[in-house]
XYZ file of C-alpha atoms in Angstrom:
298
model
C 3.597 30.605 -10.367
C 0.215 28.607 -11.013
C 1.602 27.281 -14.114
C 4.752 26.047 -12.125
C 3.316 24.759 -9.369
C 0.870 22.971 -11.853
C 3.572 21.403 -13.407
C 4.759 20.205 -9.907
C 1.665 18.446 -9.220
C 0.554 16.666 -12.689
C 4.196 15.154 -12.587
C 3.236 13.658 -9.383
C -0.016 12.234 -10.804
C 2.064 10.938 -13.805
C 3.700 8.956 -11.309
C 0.974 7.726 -9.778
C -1.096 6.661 -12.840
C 2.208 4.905 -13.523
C 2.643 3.221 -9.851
C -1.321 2.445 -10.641
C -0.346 0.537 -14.129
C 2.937 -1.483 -12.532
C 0.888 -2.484 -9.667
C -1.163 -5.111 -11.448
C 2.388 -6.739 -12.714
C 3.683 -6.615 -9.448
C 0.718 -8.396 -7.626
C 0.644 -11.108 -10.167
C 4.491 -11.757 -10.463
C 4.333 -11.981 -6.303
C 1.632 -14.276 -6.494
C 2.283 -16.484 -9.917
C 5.301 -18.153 -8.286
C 2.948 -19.683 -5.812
C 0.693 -21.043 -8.222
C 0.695 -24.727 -9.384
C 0.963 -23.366 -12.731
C 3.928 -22.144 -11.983
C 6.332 -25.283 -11.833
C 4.908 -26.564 -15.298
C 6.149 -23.817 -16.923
C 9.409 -24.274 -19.141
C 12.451 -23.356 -17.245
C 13.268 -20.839 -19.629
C 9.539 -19.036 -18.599
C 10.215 -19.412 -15.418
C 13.761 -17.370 -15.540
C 11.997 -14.812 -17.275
C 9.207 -15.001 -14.302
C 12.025 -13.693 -12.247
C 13.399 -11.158 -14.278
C 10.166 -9.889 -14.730
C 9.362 -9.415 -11.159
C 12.870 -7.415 -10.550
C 12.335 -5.102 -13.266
C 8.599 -4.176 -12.213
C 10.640 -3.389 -8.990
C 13.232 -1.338 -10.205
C 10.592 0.532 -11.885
C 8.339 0.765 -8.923
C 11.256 2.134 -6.886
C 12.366 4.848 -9.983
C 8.830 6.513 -9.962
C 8.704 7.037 -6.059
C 12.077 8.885 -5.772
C 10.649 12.242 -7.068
C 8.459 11.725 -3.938
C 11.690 11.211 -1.947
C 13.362 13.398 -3.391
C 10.828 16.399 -3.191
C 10.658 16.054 0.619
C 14.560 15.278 1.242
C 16.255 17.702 -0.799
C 12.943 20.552 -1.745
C 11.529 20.369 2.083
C 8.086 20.053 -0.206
C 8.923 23.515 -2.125
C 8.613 23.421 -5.961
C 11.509 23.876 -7.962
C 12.615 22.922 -11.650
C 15.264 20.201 -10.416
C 12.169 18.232 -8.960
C 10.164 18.791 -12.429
C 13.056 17.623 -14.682
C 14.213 15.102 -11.993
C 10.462 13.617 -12.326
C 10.908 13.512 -16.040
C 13.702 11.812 -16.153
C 12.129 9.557 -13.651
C 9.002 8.448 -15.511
C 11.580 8.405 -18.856
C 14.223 5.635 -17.250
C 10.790 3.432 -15.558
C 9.101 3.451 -18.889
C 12.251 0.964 -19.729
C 12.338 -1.972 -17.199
C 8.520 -1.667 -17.509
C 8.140 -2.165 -21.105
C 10.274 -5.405 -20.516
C 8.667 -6.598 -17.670
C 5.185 -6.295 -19.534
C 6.180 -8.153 -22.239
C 7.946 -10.762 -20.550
C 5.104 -11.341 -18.328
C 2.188 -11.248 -21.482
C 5.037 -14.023 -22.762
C 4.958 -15.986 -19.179
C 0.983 -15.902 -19.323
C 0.386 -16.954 -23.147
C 2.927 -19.913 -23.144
C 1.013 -22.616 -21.226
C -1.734 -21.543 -24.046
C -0.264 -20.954 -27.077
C 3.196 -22.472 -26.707
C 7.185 -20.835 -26.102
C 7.376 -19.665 -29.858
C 4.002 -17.753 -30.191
C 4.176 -16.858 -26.915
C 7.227 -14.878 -27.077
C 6.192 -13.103 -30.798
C 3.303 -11.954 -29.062
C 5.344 -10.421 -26.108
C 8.094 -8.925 -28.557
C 4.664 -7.602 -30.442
C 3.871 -6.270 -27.444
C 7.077 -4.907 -26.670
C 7.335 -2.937 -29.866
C 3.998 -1.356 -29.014
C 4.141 0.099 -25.672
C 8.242 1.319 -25.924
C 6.249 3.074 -29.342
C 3.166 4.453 -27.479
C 4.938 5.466 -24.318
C 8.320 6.386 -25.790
C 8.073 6.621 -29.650
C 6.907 10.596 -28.947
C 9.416 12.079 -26.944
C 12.008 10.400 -29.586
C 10.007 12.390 -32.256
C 9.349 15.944 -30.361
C 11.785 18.568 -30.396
C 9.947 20.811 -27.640
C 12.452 22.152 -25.269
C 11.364 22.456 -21.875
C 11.305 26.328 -20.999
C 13.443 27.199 -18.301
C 11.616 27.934 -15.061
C 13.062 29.532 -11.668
C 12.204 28.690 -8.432
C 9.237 30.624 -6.686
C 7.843 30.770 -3.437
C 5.777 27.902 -2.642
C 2.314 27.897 -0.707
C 1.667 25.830 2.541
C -1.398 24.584 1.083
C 0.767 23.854 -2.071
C 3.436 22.213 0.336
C 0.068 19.820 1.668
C -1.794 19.275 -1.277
C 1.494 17.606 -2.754
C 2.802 15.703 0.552
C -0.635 14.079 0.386
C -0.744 13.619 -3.424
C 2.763 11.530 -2.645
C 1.254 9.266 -0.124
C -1.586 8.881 -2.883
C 1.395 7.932 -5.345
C 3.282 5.253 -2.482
C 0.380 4.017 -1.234
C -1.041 1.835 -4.720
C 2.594 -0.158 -4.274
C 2.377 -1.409 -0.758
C -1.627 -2.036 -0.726
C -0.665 -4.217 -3.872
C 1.908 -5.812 -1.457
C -0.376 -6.183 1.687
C -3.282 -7.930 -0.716
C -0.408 -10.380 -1.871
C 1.006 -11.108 1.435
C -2.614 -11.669 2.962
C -3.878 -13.571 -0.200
C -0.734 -16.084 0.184
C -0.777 -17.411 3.829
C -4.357 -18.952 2.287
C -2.506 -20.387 -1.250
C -1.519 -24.093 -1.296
C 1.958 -23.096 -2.373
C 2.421 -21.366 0.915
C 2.363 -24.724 2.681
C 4.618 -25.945 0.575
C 7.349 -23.484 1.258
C 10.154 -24.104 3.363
C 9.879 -22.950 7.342
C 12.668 -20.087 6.620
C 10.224 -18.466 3.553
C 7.205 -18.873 5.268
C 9.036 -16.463 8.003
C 10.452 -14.001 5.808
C 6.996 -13.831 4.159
C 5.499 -13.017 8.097
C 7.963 -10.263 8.191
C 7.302 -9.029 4.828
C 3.781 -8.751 5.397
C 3.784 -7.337 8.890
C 6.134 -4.485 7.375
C 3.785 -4.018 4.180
C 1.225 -3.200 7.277
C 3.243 -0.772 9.020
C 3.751 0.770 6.066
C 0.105 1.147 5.176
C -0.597 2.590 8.521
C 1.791 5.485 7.782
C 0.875 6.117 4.829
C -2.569 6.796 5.592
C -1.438 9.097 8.608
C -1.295 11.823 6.663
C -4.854 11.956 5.747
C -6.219 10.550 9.344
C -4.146 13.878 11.534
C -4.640 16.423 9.079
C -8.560 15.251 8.692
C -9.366 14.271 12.432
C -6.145 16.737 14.164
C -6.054 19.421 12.230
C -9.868 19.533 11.073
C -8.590 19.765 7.438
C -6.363 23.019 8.291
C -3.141 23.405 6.338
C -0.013 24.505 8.701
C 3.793 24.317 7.935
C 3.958 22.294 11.072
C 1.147 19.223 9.887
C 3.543 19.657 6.275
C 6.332 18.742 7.899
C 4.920 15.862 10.089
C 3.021 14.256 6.742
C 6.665 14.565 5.103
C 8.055 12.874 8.089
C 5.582 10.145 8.133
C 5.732 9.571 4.064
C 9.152 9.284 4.454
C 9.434 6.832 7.471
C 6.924 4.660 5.217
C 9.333 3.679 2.632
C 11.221 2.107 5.408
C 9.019 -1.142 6.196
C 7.654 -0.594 2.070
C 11.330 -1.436 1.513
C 11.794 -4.658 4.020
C 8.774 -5.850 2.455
C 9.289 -5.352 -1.003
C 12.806 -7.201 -0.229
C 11.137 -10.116 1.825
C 8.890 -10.780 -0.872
C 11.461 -10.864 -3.434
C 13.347 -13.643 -1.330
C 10.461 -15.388 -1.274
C 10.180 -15.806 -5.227
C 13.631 -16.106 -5.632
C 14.161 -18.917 -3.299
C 10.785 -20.459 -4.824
C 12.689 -19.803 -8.479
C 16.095 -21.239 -7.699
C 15.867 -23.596 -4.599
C 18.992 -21.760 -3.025
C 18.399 -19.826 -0.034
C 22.048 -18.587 -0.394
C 21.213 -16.956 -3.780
C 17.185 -15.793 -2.438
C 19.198 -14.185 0.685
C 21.866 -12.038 -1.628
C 19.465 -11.254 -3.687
C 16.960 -9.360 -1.108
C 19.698 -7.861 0.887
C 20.982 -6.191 -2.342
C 17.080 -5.336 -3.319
C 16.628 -3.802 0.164
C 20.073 -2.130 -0.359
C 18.950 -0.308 -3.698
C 16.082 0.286 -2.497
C 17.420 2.717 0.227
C 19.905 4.137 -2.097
C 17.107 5.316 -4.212
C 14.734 6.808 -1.789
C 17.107 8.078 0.748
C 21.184 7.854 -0.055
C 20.612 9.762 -4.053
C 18.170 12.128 -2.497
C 20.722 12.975 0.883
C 23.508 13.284 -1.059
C 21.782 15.665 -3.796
C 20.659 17.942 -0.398
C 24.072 18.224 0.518
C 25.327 19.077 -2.735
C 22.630 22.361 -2.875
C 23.666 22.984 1.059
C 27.564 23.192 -0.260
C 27.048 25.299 -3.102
C-alpha cells in the first residue's frame, strides 16, 4: 500500500514539475504579443507566436486533468486508473510542449540570427527534448505491474488534495503576474477598448482563482489547526475544483487577447476563446463526469 500510494503522489509531482517548466512559455507567449518587438517580427514568426501559445495551453490543461480527475471520479482515493491515466497524461503533454518550445526558441532567435538559423536551431531543439523526454519510454520495455485498488488514508486523501492545488496553482500565478504586468505595458494602451475589457475580466478571474486555490492551505492551517478530517478533504476538493472555473475564463480571456492582437479580427479572437474555454471544461470536468458515471454503471 505505501508503494501504491507512493506512486499516486510522485505522479502528481511529475505534473507539477511539468506545470512548473510550461509556465515560463506561457508567461512569455501572454506577454510577447504586447511587446514592440512583436509587430517587427516576420508574419510567418508571428503565426507561429500563436500556435505556440495554444499548444503550451493544451498542454497546461492535459497535465491538470489527473487532478480533476482524481477528485471527480476517485473522491481523492488512489487507484491504478488515476496512475495510468496520469501517465498517459504527462505522455500526450510532452507533445504540444516539445512544439511549443521549439517554436518559441525559433520566435526568440529570429530577430537575432535571422528566419533560416532561427528555425534549425528550434528543429535542433526539437529533436532534443522529444529525445530526452520521450526517446526512453520508446526504448523501455518495462511493463507496468498491475496494481489493485486499496484503502486509502485521510491523511493520504489531504496530503494529495493539497499537493493538486500545489500542481494548479504555478498556472494561474503565471497568469495573474501577466495580467498585472500588462495594464502597465505600452501595448496595453494600444489595444482596442473591447481587449482591454476582456483582459479586466481575465485578470479579475485569474484572482479568484488564486484565492481558492490557496484555501486549502489557509482552513486546514488556521480552521483545522493542521488536523486531517474526511470532512476538510472534501471541502479542499470542492474548492480545487471550483478553481479551475475562473483559471478557465482567464486562460480563455487571455487567449482572445493575443489572438485579436495576432489577427486584427475580433470575430476570429471571439471563436477562438469560446472554443478554448469550451475545451477547457471538457477536460477538467465533462471527460472526468462522464468517466464517474461509467464506474457508477458498471
Amino acid at each position: 500500500m505505501t508503494e501504491f500510494k507512493a506512486k499516486i503522489q510522485n505522479a502528481l509531482d511529475e505534473c507539477r514539475i511539468l506545470v512548473l517548466g510550461t509556465q515560463v512559455l506561457i508567461g512569455f507567449g501572454f506577454r510577447s504579443f504586447l511587446e514592440p518587438g512583436y509587430e517587427h517580427l516576420p508574419f510567418e514568426a508571428q503565426g507561429l507566436k500563436m500556435l505556440s501559445l495554444a499548444l503550451l495551453i493544451i498542454a497546461f490543461a492535459v497535465l491538470l486533468m489527473p487532478c480533476s480527475e482524481h477528485q471527480i471520479v476517485y473522491q481523492g482515493s488512489d487507484a491504478p486508473g488515476l496512475q495510468r491515466m496520469a501517465t498517459r497524461a504527462v505522455a500526450v503533454a510532452l507533445v504540444p510542449f516539445c512544439l511549443a518550445l521549439s517554436a518559441d526558441v525559433g520566435v526568440a532567435l529570429t530577430p537575432v540570427l535571422g528566419p533560416r538559423p532561427a528555425v534549425a536551431i528550434g528543429l535542433v531543439v526539437l529533436v532534443a527534448a522529444a529525445a530526452a523526454w520521450m526517446g526512453p519510454r520508446a526504448l523501455s520495455h518495462r511493463k507496468e505491474r498491475p496494481m489493485a485498488s486499496q484503502p486509502t488514508s485521510v491523511s493520504t486523501k489531504v496530503h494529495h488534495v493539497l499537493t493538486e492545488a500545489r500542481v494548479i496553482l504555478p498556472g494561474a500565478q503565471t497568469l495573474l503576474g501577466f495580467a498585472l504586468v500588462a495594464t502597465l505595458m505600452d501595448g496595453f494602451a494600444r489595444l482596442p477598448p473591447l481587449s482591454q475589457k476582456v483582459h479586466v475580466v481575465g485578470l479579475v478571474s485569474v484572482a479568484v482563482s488564486v484565492i481558492i486555490l490557496m484555501m486549502p492551505a489557509t482552513y486546514h492551517r488556521l480552521v483545522e489547526a493542521g488536523q486531517d478530517s474526511e470532512e476538510f478533504h472534501k471541502k479542499a476538493s470542492v474548492m480545487v475544483l471550483a478553481a479551475l472555473v475562473p483559471l478557465g475564463v482567464g486562460i480563455a480571456s487571455g487567449f482572445y487577447v493575443a489572438l485579436e492582437r495576432a489577427t486584427g479580427h475580433v470575430q476570429i479572437a471571439a471563436v477562438g476563446a469560446l472554443a478554448l474555454c469550451a475545451l477547457l471544461y471538457f477536460l477538467w470536468f465533462a471527460v472526468p463526469l462522464a468517466k464517474r458515471a461509467s464506474r457508477r454503471s458498471n
